Coordinates of C-alpha atoms and ligand atoms in Angstrom, one line a residue:
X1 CA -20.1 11.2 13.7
X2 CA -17.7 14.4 13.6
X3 CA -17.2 15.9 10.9
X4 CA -13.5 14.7 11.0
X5 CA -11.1 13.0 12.6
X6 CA -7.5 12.0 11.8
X7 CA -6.4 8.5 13.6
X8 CA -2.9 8.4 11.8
X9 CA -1.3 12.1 11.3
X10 CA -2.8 14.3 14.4
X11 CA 0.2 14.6 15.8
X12 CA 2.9 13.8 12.7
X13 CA 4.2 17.3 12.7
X14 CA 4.7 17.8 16.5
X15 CA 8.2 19.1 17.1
X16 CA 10.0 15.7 18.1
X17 CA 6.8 13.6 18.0
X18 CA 9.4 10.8 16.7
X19 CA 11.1 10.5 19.9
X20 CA 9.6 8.7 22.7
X21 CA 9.4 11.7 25.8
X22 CA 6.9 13.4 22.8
X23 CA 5.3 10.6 21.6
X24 CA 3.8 9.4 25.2
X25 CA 3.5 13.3 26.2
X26 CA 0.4 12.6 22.8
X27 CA -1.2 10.0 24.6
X28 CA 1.9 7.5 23.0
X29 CA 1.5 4.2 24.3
X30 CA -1.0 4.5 26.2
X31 CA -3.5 2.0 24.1
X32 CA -0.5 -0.9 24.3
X33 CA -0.6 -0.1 28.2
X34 CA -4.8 -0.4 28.0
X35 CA -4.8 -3.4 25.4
X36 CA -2.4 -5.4 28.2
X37 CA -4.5 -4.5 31.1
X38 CA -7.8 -4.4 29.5
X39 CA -7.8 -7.3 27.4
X40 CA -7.1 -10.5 26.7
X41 CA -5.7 -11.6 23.3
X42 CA -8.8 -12.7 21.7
X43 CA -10.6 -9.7 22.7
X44 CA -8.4 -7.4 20.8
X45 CA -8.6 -9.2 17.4
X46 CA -12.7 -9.4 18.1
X47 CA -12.3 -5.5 18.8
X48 CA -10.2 -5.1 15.2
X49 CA -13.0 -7.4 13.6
X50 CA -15.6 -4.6 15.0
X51 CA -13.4 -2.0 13.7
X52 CA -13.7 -3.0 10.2
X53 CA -10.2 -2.3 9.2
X54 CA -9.3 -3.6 6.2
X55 CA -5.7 -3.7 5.2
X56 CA -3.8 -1.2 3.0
X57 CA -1.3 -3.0 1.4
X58 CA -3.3 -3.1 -1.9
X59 CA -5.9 -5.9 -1.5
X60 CA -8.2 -4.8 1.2
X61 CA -8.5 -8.0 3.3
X62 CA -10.4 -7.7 6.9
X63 CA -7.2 -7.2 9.5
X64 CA -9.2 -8.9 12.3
X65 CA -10.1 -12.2 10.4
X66 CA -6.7 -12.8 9.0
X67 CA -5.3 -12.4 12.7
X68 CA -8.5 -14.8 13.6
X69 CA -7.1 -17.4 10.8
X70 CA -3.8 -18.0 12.9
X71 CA -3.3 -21.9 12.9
X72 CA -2.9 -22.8 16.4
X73 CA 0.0 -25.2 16.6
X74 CA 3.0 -26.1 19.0
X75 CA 5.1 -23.8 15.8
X76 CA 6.3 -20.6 16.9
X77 CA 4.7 -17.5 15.3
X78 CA 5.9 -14.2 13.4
X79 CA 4.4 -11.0 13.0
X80 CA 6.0 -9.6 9.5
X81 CA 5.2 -5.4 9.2
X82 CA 5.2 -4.8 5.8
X83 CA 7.5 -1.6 5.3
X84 CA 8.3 -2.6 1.6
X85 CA 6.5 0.0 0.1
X86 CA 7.4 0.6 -3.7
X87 CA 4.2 0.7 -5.5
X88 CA 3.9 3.8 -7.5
X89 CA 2.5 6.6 -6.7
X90 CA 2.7 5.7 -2.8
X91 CA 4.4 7.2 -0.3
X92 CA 2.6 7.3 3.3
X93 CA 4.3 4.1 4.5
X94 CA 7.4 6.1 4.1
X95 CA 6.3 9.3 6.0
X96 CA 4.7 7.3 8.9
X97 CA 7.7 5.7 9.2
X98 CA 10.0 8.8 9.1
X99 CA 7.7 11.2 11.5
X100 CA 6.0 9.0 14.0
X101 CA 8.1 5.4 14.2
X102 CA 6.7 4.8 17.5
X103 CA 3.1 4.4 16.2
X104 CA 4.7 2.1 14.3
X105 CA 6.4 0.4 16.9
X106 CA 2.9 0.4 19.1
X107 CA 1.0 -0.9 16.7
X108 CA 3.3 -3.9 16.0
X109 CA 3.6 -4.9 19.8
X110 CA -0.5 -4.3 20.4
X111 CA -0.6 -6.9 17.5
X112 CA 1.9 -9.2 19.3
X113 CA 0.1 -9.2 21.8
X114 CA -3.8 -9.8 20.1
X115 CA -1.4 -12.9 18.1
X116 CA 0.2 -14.5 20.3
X117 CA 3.7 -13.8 18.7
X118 CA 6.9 -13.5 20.7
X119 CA 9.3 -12.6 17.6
X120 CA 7.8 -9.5 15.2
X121 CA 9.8 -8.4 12.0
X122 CA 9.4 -5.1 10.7
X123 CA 10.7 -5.2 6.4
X124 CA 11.6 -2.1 5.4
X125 CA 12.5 -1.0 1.5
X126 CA 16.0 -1.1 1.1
X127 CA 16.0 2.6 -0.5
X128 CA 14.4 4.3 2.7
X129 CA 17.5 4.9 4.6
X130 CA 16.1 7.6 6.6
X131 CA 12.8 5.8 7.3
X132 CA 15.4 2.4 8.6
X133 CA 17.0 5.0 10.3
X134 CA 14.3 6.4 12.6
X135 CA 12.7 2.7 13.1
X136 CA 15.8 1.3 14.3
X137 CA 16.3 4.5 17.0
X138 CA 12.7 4.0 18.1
X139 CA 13.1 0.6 18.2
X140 CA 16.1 1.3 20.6
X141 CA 14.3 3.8 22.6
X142 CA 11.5 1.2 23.1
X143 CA 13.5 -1.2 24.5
X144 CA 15.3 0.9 26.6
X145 CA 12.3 2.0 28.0
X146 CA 10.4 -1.7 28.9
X147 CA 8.1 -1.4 25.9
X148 CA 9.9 -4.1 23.8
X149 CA 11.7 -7.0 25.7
X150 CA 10.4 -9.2 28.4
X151 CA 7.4 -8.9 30.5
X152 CA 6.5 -5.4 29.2
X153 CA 4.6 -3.1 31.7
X154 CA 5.0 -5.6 34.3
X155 CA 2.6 -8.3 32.2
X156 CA 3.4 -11.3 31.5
X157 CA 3.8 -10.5 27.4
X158 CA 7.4 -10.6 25.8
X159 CA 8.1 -9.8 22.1
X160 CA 11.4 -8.9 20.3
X161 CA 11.5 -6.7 17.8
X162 CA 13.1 -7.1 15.0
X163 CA 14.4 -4.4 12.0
X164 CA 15.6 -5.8 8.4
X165 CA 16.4 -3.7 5.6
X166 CA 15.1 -4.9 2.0
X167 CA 17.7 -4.7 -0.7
X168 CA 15.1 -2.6 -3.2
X169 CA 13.2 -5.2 -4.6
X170 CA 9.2 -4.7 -5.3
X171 CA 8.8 -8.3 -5.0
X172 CA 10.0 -8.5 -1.6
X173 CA 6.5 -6.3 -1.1
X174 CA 4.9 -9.2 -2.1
X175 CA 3.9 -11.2 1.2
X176 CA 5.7 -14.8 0.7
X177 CA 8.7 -13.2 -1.3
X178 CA 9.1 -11.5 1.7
X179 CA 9.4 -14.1 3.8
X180 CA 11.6 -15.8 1.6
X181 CA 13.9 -12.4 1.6
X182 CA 13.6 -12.6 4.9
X183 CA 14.7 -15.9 5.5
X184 CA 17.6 -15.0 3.0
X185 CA 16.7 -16.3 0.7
X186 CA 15.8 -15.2 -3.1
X187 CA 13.0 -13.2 -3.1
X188 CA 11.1 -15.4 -5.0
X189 CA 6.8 -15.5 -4.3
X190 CA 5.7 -19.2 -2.9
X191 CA 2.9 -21.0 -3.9
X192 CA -0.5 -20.6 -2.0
X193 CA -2.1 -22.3 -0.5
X194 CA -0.9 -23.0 2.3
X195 CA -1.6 -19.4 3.1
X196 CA 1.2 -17.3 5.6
X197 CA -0.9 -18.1 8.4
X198 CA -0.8 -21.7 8.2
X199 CA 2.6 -22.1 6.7
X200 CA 4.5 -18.9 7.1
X201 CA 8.2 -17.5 7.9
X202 CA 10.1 -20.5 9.1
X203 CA 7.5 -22.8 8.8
X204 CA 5.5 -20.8 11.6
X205 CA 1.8 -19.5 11.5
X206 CA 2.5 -15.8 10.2
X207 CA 0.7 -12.8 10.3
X208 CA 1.9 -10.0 7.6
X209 CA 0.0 -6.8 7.2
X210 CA 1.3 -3.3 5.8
X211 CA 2.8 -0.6 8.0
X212 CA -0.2 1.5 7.6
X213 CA -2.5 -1.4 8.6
X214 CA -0.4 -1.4 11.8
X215 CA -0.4 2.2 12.8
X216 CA -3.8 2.2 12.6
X217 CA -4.2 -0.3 15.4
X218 CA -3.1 1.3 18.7
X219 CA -5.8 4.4 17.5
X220 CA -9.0 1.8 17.6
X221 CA -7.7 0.2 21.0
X222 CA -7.6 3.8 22.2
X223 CA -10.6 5.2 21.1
X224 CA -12.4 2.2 20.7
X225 CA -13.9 0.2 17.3
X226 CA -16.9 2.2 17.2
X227 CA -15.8 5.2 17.1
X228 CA -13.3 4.5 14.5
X229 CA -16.3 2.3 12.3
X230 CA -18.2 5.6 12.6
X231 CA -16.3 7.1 9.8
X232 CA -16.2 5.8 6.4
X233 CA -18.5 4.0 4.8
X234 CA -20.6 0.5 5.9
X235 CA -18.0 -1.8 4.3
X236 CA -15.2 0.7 4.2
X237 CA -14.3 1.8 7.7
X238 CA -12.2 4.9 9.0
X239 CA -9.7 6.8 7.6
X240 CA -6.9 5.8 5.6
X241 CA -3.6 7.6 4.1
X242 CA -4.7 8.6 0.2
X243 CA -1.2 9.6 -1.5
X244 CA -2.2 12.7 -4.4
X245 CA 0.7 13.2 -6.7
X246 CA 0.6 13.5 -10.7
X247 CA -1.0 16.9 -12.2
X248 CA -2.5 18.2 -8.9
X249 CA -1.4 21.6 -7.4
X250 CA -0.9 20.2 -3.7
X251 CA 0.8 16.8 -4.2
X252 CA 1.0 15.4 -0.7
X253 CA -0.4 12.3 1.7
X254 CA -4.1 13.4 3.3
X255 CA -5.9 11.2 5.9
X256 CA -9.4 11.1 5.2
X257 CA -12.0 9.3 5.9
X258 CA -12.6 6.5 3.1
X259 CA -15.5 7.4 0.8
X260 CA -14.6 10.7 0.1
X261 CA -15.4 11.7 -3.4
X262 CA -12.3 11.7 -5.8
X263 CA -13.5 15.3 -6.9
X264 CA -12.7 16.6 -3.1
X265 CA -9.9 15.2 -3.0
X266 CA -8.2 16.4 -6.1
X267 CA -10.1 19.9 -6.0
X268 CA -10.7 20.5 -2.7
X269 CA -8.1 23.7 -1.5
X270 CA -7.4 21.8 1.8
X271 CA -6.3 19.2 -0.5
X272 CA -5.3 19.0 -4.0
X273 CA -5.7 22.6 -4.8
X274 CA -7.0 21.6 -8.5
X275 CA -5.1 20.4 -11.4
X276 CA -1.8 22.1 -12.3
X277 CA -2.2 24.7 -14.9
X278 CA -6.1 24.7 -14.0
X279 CA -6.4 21.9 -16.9
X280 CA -9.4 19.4 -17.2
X281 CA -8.4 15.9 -15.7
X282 CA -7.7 13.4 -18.5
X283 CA -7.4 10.2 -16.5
X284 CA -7.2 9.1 -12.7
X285 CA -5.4 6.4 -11.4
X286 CA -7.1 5.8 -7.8
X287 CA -4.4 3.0 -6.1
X288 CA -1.3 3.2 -7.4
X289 CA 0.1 2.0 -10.9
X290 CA -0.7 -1.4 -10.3
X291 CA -4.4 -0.2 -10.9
X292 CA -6.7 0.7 -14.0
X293 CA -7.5 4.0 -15.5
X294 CA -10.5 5.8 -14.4
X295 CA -11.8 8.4 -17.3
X296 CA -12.8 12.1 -15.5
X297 CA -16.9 11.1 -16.0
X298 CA -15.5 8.7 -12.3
X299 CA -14.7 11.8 -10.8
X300 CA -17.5 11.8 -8.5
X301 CA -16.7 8.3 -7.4
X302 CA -16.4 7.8 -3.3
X303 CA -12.9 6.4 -2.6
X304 CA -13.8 3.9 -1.0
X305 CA -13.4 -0.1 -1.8
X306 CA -16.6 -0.9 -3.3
X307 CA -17.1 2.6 -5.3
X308 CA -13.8 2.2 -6.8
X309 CA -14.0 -1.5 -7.8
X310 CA -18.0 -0.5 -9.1
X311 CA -16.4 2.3 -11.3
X312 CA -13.9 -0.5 -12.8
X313 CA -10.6 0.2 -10.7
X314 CA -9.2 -0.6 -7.2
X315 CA -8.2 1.6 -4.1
X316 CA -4.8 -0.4 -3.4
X317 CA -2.4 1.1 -2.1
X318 CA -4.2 4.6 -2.1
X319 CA -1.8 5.9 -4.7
X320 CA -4.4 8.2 -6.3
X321 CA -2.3 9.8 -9.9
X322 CA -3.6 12.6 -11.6
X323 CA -2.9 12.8 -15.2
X324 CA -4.2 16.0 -16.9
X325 CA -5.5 16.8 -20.6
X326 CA -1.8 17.1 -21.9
X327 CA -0.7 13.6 -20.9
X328 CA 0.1 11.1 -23.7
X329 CA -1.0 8.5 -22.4
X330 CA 1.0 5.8 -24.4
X331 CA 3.5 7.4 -23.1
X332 CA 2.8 7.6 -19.5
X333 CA 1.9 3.4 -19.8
X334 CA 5.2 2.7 -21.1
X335 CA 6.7 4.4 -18.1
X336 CA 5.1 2.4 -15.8
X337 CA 5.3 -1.0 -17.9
X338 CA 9.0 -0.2 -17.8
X339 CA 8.8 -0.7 -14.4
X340 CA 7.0 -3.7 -14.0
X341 CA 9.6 -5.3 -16.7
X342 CA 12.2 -4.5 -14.8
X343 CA 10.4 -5.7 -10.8
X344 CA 9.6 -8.8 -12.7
X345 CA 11.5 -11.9 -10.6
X346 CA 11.8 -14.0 -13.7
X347 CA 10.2 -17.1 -11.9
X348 CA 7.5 -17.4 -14.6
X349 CA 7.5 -17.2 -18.1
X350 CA 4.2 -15.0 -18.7
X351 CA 5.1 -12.3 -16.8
X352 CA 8.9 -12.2 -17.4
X353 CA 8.6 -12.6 -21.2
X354 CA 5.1 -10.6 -21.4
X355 CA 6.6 -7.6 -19.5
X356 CA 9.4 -7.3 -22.0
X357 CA 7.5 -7.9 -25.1
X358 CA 4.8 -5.3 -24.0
X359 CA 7.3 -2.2 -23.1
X360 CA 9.1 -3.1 -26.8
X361 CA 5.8 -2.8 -28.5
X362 CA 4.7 0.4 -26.2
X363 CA 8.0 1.7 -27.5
X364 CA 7.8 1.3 -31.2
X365 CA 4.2 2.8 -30.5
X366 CA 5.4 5.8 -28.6
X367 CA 8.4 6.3 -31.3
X368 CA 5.9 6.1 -34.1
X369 CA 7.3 3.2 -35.6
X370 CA 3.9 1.1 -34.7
X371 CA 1.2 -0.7 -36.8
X372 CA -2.4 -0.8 -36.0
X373 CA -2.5 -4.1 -35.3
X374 CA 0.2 -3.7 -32.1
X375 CA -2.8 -2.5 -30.5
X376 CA -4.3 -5.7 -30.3
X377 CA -1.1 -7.4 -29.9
X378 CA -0.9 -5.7 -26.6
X379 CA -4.4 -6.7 -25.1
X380 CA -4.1 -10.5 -26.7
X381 CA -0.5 -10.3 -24.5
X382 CA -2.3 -8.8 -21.5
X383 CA -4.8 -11.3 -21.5
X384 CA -2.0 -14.2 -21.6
X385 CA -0.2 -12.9 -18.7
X386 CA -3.5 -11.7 -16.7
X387 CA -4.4 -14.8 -14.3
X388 CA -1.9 -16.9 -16.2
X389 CA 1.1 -15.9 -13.8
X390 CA 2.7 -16.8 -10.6
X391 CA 2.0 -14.0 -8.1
X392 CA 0.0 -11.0 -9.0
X393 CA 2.5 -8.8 -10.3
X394 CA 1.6 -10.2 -13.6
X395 CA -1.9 -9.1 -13.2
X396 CA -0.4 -5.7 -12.2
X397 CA 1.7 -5.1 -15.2
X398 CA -1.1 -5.2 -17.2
X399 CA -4.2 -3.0 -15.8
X400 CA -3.1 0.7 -16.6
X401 CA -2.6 -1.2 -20.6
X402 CA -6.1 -3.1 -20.7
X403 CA -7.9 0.0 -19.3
X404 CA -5.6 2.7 -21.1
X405 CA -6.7 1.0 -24.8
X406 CA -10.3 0.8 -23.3
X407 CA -10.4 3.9 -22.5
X408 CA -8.1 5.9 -25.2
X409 CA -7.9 4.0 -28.2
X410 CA -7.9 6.6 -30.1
X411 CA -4.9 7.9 -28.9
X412 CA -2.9 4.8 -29.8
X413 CA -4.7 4.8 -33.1
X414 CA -3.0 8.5 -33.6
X415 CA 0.6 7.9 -32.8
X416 CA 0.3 5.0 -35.4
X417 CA -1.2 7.5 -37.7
X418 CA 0.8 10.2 -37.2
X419 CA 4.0 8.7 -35.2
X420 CA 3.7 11.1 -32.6
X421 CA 1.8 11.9 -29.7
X422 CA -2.2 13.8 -30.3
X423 CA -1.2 16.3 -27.3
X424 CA 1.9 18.5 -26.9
X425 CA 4.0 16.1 -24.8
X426 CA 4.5 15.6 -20.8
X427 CA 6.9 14.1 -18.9
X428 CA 5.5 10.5 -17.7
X429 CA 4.2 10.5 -14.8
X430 CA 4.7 6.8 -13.5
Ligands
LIG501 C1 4.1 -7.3 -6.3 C2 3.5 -7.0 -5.0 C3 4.1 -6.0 -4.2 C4 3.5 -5.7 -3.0 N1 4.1 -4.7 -2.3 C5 3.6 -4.4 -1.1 C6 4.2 -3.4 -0.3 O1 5.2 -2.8 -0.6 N2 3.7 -3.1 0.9 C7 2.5 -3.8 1.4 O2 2.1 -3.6 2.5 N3 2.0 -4.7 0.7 C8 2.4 -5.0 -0.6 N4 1.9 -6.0 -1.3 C9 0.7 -6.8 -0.7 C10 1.2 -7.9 0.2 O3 1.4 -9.1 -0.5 C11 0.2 -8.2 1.4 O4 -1.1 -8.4 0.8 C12 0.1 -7.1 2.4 O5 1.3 -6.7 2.9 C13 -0.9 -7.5 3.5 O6 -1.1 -6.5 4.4 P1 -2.5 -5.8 4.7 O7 -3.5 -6.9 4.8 O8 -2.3 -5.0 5.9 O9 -2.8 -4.9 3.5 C14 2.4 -6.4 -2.6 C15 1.8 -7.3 -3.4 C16 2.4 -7.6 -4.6 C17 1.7 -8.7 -5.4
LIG502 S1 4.3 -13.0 -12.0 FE1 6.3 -11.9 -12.4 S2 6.9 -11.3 -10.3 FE2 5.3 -12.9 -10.0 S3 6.4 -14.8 -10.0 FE3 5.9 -14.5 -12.1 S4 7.8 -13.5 -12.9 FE4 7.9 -13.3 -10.7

């Protein structure tokens, strides 16, 4: 395997790689041209099965099986590109989006193609003006060109491409609230089963996958799903987009192969650069803020699916947040509780009620006005919304809480002894 190889950013800061004469003068779609002449639908998603690419969205699910799970009915189906992203602490969606839309754009009609869909949707975050904008012009560009429409290259595959801006919503990330916002309706999740690609947008078989997920396609069609399997790790495959931000010197988006060790990552001078103010690392949180706290003893851990859930955390959305020694971090979990309070829908009572009654007990904690037993209170309220709620964003609101009085209790203890913070105070970080 060489040492390394980068499927998604080679070419991201080309001069003009977002307009179509650069993007095919870097081999641009050239593995759409070789996936219609090459191979036949079903070939493709066997050749994204071999590849082992797993989505990155936040859960991780193998992209060839789900496309494989497509109900085959007389139903028309969708393609829905999942450009919502508003997790915390990520930020590649939005970069691929802005720098190279015509990966994007590739990668959505290759998987047209493998799917057997005539009509793809690409949900973009209402917020990312500038990302909409450079979709919608290579989107044009495309069709101008042949590459979206009918019969494209002279085969006999036609898809339309569709743009739709989100109205800022981190629900509408959420697969079936997107397709419910898309629909235009209330985003609002659906129940499941029946999974999208039974029942999806419009009643159709639908396959939804993350715009990262998507980008990466047209690189394993090109090079081929060995080559990309050959990096990573035996159930983690290839490279994927980690996001650094938080205490680090060199916040920034780095493709690297998944299983590199958190440590490199952060430290590395190609990378992080080391923690800002060259302080020790109090806490890691490895996949955005919907994930728990690792304590610095993880810092070893490979970042890769399995490592990360073995050392009690998840990769997600490959938001990785550095908090250093200086961080309250009661402080830094009502932040990011704040957030989930205010993203809940409000369609079920655990998480819309839990999500308020946790920030107002964080508060009186982080204003010193907290008892001892609030402590509790907040885990026996975590453990009432955790698998008791609608869609996972309940789950979500609670991990950096559950983990964060696991792993510093003592700092919760202090502010209710004290009624303030144990470490000179930072701004919150999520
Ligand atoms: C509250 C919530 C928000 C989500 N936001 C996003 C998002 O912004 N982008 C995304 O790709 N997936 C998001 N997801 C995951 C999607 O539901 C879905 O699993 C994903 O788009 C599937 O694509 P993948 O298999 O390529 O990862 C979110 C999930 C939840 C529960
Ligand atoms: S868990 Fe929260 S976001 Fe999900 S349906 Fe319930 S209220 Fe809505």
């Amino acid at each position: 395997m060489p040492e390394m190889e980068k499927f998604l950013t080679k070419h991201i800061d080309v001069p003009g790689i977002d307009t179509l004469d650069v993007y095919r003068q870097y081999g641009g779609y050239e593995a759409l041209a070789k996936a219609l002449r090459e191979y036949q639908p079903d070939q493709l998603i066997e050749e994204v099965k071999k590849s082992g690419l797993r989505g990155r969205g936040g859960a991780g699910f193998p992209t060839g099986m789900k496309w494989s799970f497509l109900a085959k009915n007389d139903k028309p189906r969708y393609l829905c590109c999942n450009c919502d992203e508003s997790e915390p602490g990520t930020f590649k969606d939005r970069m691929l989006m802005e720098k190279i839309p015509h990966l994007l754009v590739e990668g959505v009609l290759i998987t047209s193609y493998a799917c057997r869909i005539s009509t793809a949707f690409i949900y973009i975050r209402g917020e990312l003006a500038l990302a909409a904008r450079q979709v919608e012009r290579a989107v044009k560009e495309a069709y101008e060109a042949g590459l979206i429409g009918k019969n494209i290259l002279g085969s006999d595959f036609s898809v339309d491409i569709i743009v739709h801006r989100g109205a800022g919503a981190y629900i509408c990330g959420e697969e079936s609230a997107l397709m419910e916002s898309l629909e235009g309706k209330r985003g609002y999740p659906r129940l499941k089963p029946p999974f999208p690609a039974a029942v999806g947008l419009y009643g159709g078989p639908t396959v939804i996958n993350n715009c990262e997920t998507l980008c990466t396609v047209p690189a394993i069609i090109r090079h081929g799903a060995d080559y990309y399997a050959s990096f990573g790790t035996e159930k983690s495959k290839g490279t994927r987009i980690f996001c650094l931000s938080g205490h680090v010197k060199k916040p920034g988006n780095y493709e690297l192969p998944l299983g590199i060790p958190m440590r490199t990552l952060i430290y590395d001078e190609q990378y992080g650069g080391g923690v800002l103010g060259d302080k020790a690392v109090k806490a890691i949180i490895p996949g955005g803020s919907s994930t728990f706290f690792l304590g610095p003893d993880k810092l070893d851990t490979p970042l890769d699916y399995e490592s990360i859930a073995a050392a009690g955390s998840m990769l997600g959305s490959g938001g990785v947040i550095v908090l250093n020694e200086d961080t309250c971090i009661v402080g830094a979990i009502l932040r990011a509780v704040e957030f989930y309070r205010d993203e809940s829908c409000g369609k079920c009572t655990p998480c819309r009620e839990g999500t308020f009654w946790l920030t107002q007990i964080l508060e009186r904690l982080e204003h010193g006005e907290g008892k001892m037993k609030d402590i509790d209170l907040l885990t026996d309220i975590c453990s009432n919304i955790s698998g008791k709620s609608f869609c996972p964003l309940g789950d979500a609101a609670t991990s950096l809480i559950t983990s964060g009085v696991r792993l510093f209790r003592e700092e919760f203890e202090y502010h209710v002894k004290h009624g303030h913070c144990m470490v000179s105070s930072q701004p919150a970080l999520v």
